[in-house]
N, CA and C atoms as an extended XYZ file, in Angstrom:
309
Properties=species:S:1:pos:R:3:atomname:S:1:resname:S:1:resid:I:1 pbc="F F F"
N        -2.223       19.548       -3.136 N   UNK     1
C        -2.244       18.156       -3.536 CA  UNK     1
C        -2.572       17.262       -2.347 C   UNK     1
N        -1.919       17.434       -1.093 N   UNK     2
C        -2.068       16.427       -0.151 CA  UNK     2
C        -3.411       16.814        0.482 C   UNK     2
N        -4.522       17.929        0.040 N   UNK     3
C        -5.511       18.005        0.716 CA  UNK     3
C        -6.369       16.998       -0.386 C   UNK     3
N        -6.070       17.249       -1.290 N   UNK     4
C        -7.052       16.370       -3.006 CA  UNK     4
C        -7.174       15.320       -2.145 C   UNK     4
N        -5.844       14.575       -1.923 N   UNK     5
C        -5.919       13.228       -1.782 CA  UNK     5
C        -6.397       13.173       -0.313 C   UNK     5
N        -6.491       13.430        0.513 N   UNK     6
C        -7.054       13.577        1.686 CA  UNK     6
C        -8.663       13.297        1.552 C   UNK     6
N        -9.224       14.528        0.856 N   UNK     7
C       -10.678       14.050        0.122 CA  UNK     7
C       -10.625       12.799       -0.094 C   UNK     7
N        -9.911       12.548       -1.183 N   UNK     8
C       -10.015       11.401       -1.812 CA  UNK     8
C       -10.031       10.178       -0.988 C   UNK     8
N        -9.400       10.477       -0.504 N   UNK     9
C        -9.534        9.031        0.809 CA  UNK     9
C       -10.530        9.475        1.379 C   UNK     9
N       -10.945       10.384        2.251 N   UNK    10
C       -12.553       10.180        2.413 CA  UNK    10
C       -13.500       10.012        2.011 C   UNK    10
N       -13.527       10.478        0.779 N   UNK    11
C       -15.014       10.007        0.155 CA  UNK    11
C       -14.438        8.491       -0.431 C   UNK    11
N       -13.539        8.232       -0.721 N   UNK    12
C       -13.967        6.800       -1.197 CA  UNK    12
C       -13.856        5.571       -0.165 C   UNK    12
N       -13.278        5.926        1.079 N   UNK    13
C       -13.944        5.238        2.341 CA  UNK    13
C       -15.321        4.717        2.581 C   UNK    13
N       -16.293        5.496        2.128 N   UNK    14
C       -17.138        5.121        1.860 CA  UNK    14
C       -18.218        4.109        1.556 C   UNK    14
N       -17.420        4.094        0.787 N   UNK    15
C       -18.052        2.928       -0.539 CA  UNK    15
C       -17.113        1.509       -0.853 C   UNK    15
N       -16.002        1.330        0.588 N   UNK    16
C       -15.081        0.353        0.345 CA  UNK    16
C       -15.383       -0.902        0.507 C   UNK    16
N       -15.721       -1.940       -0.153 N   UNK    17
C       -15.791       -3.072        0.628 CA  UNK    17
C       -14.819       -3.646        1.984 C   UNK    17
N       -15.034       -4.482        2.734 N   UNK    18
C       -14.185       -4.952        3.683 CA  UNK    18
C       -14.118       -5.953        3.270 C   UNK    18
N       -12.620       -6.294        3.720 N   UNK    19
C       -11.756       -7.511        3.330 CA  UNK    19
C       -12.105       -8.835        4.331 C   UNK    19
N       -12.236       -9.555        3.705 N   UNK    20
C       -12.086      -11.018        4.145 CA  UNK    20
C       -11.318      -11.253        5.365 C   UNK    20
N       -11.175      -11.649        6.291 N   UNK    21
C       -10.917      -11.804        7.604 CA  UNK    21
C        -9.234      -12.416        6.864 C   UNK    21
N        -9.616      -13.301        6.447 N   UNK    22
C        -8.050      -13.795        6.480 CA  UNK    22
C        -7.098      -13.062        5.647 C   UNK    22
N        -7.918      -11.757        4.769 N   UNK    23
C        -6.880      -11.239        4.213 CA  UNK    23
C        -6.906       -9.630        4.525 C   UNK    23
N        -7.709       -9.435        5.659 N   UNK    24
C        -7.527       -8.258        6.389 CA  UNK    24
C        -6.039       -8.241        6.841 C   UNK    24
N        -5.863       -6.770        6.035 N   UNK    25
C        -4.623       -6.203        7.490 CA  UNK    25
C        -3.077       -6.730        6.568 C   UNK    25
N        -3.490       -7.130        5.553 N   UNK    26
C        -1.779       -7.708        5.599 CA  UNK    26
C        -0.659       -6.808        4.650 C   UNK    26
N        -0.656       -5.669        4.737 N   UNK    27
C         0.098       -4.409        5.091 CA  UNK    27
C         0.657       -3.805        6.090 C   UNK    27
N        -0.599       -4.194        7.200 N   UNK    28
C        -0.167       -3.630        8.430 CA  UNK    28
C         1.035       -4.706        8.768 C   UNK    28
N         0.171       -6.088        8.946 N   UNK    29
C         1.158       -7.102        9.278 CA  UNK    29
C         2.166       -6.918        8.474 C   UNK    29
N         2.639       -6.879        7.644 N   UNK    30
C         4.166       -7.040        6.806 CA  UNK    30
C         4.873       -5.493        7.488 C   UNK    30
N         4.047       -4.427        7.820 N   UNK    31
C         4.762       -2.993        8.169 CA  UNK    31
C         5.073       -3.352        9.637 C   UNK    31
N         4.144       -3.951       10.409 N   UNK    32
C         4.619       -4.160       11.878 CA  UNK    32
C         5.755       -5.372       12.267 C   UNK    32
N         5.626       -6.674       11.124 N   UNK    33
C         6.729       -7.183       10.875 CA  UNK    33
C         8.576       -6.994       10.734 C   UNK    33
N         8.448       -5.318       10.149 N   UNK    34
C         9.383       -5.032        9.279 CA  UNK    34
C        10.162       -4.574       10.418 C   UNK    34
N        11.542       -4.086       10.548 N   UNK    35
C        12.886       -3.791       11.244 CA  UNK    35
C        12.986       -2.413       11.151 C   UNK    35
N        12.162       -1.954       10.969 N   UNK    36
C        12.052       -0.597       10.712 CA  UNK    36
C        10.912        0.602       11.918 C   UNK    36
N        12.357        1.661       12.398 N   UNK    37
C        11.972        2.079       13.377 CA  UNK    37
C        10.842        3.074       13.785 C   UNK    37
N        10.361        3.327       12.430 N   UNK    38
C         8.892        4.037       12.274 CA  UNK    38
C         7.419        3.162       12.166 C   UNK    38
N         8.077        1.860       12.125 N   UNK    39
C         7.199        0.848       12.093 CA  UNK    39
C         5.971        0.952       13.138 C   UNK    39
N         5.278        2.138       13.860 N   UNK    40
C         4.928        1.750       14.533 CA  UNK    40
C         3.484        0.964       14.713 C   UNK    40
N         2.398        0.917       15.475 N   UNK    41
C         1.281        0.245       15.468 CA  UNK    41
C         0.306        1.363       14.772 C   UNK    41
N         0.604        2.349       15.385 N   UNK    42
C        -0.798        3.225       14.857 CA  UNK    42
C        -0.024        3.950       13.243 C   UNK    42
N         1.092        4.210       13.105 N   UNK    43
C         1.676        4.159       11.974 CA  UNK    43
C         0.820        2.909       10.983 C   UNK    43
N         1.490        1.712       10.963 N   UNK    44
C         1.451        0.751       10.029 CA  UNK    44
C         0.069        0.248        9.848 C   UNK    44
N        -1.221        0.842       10.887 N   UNK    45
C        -2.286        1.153       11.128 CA  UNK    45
C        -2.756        1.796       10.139 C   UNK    45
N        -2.341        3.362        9.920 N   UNK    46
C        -2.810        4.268        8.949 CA  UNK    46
C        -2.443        3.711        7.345 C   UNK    46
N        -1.393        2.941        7.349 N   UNK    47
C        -0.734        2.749        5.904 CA  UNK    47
C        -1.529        1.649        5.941 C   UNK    47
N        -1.937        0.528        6.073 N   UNK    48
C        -3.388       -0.421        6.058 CA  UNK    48
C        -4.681        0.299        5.144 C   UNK    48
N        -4.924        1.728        6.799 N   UNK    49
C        -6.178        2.012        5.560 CA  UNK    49
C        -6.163        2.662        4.215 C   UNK    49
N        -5.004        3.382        4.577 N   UNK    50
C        -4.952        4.329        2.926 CA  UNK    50
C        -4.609        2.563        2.076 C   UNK    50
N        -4.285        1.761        2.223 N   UNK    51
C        -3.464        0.471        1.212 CA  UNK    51
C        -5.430       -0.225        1.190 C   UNK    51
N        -6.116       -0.335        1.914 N   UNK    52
C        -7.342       -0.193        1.521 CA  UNK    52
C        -8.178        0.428        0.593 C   UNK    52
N        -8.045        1.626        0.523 N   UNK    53
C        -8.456        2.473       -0.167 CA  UNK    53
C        -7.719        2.526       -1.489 C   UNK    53
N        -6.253        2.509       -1.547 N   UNK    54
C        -5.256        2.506       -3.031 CA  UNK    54
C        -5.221        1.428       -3.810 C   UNK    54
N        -4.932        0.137       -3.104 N   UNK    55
C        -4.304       -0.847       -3.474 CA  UNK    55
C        -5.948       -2.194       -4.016 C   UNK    55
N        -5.419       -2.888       -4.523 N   UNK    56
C        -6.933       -3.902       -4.157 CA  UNK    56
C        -6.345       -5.097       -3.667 C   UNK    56
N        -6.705       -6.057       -3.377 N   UNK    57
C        -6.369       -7.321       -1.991 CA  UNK    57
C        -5.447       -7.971       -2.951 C   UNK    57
N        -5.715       -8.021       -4.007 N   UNK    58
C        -4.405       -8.588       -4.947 CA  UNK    58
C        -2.923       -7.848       -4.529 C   UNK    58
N        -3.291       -6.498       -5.219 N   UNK    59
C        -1.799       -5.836       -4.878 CA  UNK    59
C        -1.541       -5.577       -3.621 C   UNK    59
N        -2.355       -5.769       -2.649 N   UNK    60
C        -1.445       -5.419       -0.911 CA  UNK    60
C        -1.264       -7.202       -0.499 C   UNK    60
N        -1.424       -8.103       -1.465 N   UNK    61
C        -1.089       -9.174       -1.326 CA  UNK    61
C         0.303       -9.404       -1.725 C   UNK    61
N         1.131       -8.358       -3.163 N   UNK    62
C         2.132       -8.356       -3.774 CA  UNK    62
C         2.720       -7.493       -2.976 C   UNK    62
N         2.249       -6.335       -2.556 N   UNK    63
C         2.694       -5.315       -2.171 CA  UNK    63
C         3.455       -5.910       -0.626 C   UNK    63
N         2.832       -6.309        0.274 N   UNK    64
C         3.194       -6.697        1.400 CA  UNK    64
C         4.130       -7.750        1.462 C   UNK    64
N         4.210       -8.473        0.358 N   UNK    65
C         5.896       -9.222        0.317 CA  UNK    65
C         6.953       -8.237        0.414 C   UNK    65
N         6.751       -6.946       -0.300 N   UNK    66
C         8.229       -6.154       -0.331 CA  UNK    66
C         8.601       -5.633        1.027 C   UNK    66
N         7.439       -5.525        1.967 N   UNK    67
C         8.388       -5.477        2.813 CA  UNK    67
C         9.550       -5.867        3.763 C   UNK    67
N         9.542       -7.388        3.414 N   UNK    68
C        10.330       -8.143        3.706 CA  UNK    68
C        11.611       -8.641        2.693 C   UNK    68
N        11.074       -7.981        0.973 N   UNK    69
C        12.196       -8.213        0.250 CA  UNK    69
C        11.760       -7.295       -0.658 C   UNK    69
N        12.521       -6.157       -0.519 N   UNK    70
C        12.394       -5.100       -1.104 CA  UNK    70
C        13.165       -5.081       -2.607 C   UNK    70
N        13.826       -5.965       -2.739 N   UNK    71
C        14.190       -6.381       -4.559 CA  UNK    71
C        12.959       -6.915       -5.315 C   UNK    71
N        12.143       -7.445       -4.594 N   UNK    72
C        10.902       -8.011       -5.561 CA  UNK    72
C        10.258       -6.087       -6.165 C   UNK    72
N        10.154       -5.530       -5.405 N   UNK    73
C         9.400       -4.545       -6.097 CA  UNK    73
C        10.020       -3.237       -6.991 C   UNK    73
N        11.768       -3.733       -6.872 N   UNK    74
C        12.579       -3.051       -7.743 CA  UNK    74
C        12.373       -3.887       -8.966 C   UNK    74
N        12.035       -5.451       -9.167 N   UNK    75
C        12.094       -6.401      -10.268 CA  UNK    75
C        11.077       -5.842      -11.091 C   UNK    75
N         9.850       -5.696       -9.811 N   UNK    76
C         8.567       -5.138      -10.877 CA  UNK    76
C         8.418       -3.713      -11.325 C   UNK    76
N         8.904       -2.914      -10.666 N   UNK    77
C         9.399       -1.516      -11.208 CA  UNK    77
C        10.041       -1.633      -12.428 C   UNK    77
N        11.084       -2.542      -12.765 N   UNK    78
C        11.881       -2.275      -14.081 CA  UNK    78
C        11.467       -3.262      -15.002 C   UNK    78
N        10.429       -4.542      -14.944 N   UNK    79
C         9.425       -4.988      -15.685 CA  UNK    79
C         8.977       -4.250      -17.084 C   UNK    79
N         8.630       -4.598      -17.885 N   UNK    80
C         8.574       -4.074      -19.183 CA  UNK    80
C         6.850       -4.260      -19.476 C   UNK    80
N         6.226       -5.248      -18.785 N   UNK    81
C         4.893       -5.672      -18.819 CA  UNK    81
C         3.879       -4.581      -18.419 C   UNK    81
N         2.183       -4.240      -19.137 N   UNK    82
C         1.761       -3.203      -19.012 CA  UNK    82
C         1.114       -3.509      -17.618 C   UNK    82
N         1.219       -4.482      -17.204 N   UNK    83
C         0.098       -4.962      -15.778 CA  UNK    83
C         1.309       -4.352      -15.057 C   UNK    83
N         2.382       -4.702      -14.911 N   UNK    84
C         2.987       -4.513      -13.908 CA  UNK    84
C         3.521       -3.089      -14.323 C   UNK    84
N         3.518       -2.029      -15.000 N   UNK    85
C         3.618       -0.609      -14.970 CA  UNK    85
C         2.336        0.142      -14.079 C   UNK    85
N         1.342       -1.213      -14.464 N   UNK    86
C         0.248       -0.513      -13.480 CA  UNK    86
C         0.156       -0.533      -12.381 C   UNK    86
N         0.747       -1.664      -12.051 N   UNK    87
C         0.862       -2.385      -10.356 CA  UNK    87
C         1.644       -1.061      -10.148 C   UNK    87
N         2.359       -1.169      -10.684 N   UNK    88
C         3.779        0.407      -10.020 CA  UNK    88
C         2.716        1.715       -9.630 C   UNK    88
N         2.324        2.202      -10.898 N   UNK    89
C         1.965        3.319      -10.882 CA  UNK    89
C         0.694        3.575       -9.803 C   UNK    89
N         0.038        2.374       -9.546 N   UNK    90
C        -0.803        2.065       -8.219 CA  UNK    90
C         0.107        2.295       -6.933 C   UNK    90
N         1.025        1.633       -6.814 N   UNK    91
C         1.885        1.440       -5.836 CA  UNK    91
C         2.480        2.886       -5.640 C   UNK    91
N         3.067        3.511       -6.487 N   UNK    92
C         3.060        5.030       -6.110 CA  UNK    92
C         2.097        5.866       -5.854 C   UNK    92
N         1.170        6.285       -6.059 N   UNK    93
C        -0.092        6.462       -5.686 CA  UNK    93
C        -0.393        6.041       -4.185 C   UNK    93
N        -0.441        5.220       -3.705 N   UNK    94
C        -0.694        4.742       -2.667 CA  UNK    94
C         0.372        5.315       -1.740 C   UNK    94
N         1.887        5.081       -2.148 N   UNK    95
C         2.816        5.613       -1.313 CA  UNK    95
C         2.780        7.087       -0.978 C   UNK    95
N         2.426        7.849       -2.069 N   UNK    96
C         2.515        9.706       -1.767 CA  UNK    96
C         0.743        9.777       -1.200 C   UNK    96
N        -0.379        8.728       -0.887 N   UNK    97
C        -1.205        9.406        0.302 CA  UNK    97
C        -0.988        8.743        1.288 C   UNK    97
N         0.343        7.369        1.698 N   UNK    98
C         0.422        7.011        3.154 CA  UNK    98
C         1.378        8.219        3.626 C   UNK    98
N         1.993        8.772        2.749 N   UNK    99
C         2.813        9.702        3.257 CA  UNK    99
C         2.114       11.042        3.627 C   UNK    99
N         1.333       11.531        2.820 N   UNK   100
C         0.548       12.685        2.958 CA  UNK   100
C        -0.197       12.668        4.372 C   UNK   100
N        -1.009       11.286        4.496 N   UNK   101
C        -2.240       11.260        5.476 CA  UNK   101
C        -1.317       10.438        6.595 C   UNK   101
N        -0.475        9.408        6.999 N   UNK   102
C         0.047        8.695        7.754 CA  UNK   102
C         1.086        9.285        8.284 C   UNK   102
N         1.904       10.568        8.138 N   UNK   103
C         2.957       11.412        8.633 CA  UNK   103
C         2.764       11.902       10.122 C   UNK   103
């Protein structure tokens, strides 16, 4: 599994657009922000690009609030709405290849 997604992040590197200057990076920023001792630069670095590749500038726009208030994304986890089952099920996705490829 963690090689699939490995592919998977490479080939669709590819073909990614790049983000807007002012909304580059703001994963990393909310991960290098955070109080957390794995936080590091080339860490919160790697979780950027895979959140590039997973997420789209909307959701690492939602996504990057939780790291500073990690109840917002328990609210949308237990949400009943089909957008926000998707936001989740994106959001996991994204979490098991920062973990796979960012370890």
């Amino acid at each position: 599994m963690k090689q699939f997604l490995l592919i998977a992040f490479c080939a669709t590197s590819l073909t990614a657009a790049a983000p807007l200057p002012s909304e580059a990076a703001q994963i990393k920023r909310a991960c290098l922000a955070s109080d957390r001792s794995a936080a590091t630069r080339q860490r919160c670095s790697c979780i950027q690009r895979v959140a590039d590749q997973a997420l789209t500038r909307t959701d690492q726009k939602t996504v990057s609030k939780w790291f500073s208030d990690p109840h917002q994304a328990q609210e949308l986890k237990m949400s009943q709405t089909a957008r926000d089952d998707a936001l989740w099920d994106r959001y996991q996705a994204f979490g098991q290849m920062a973990k796979a490829i960012c370890s």
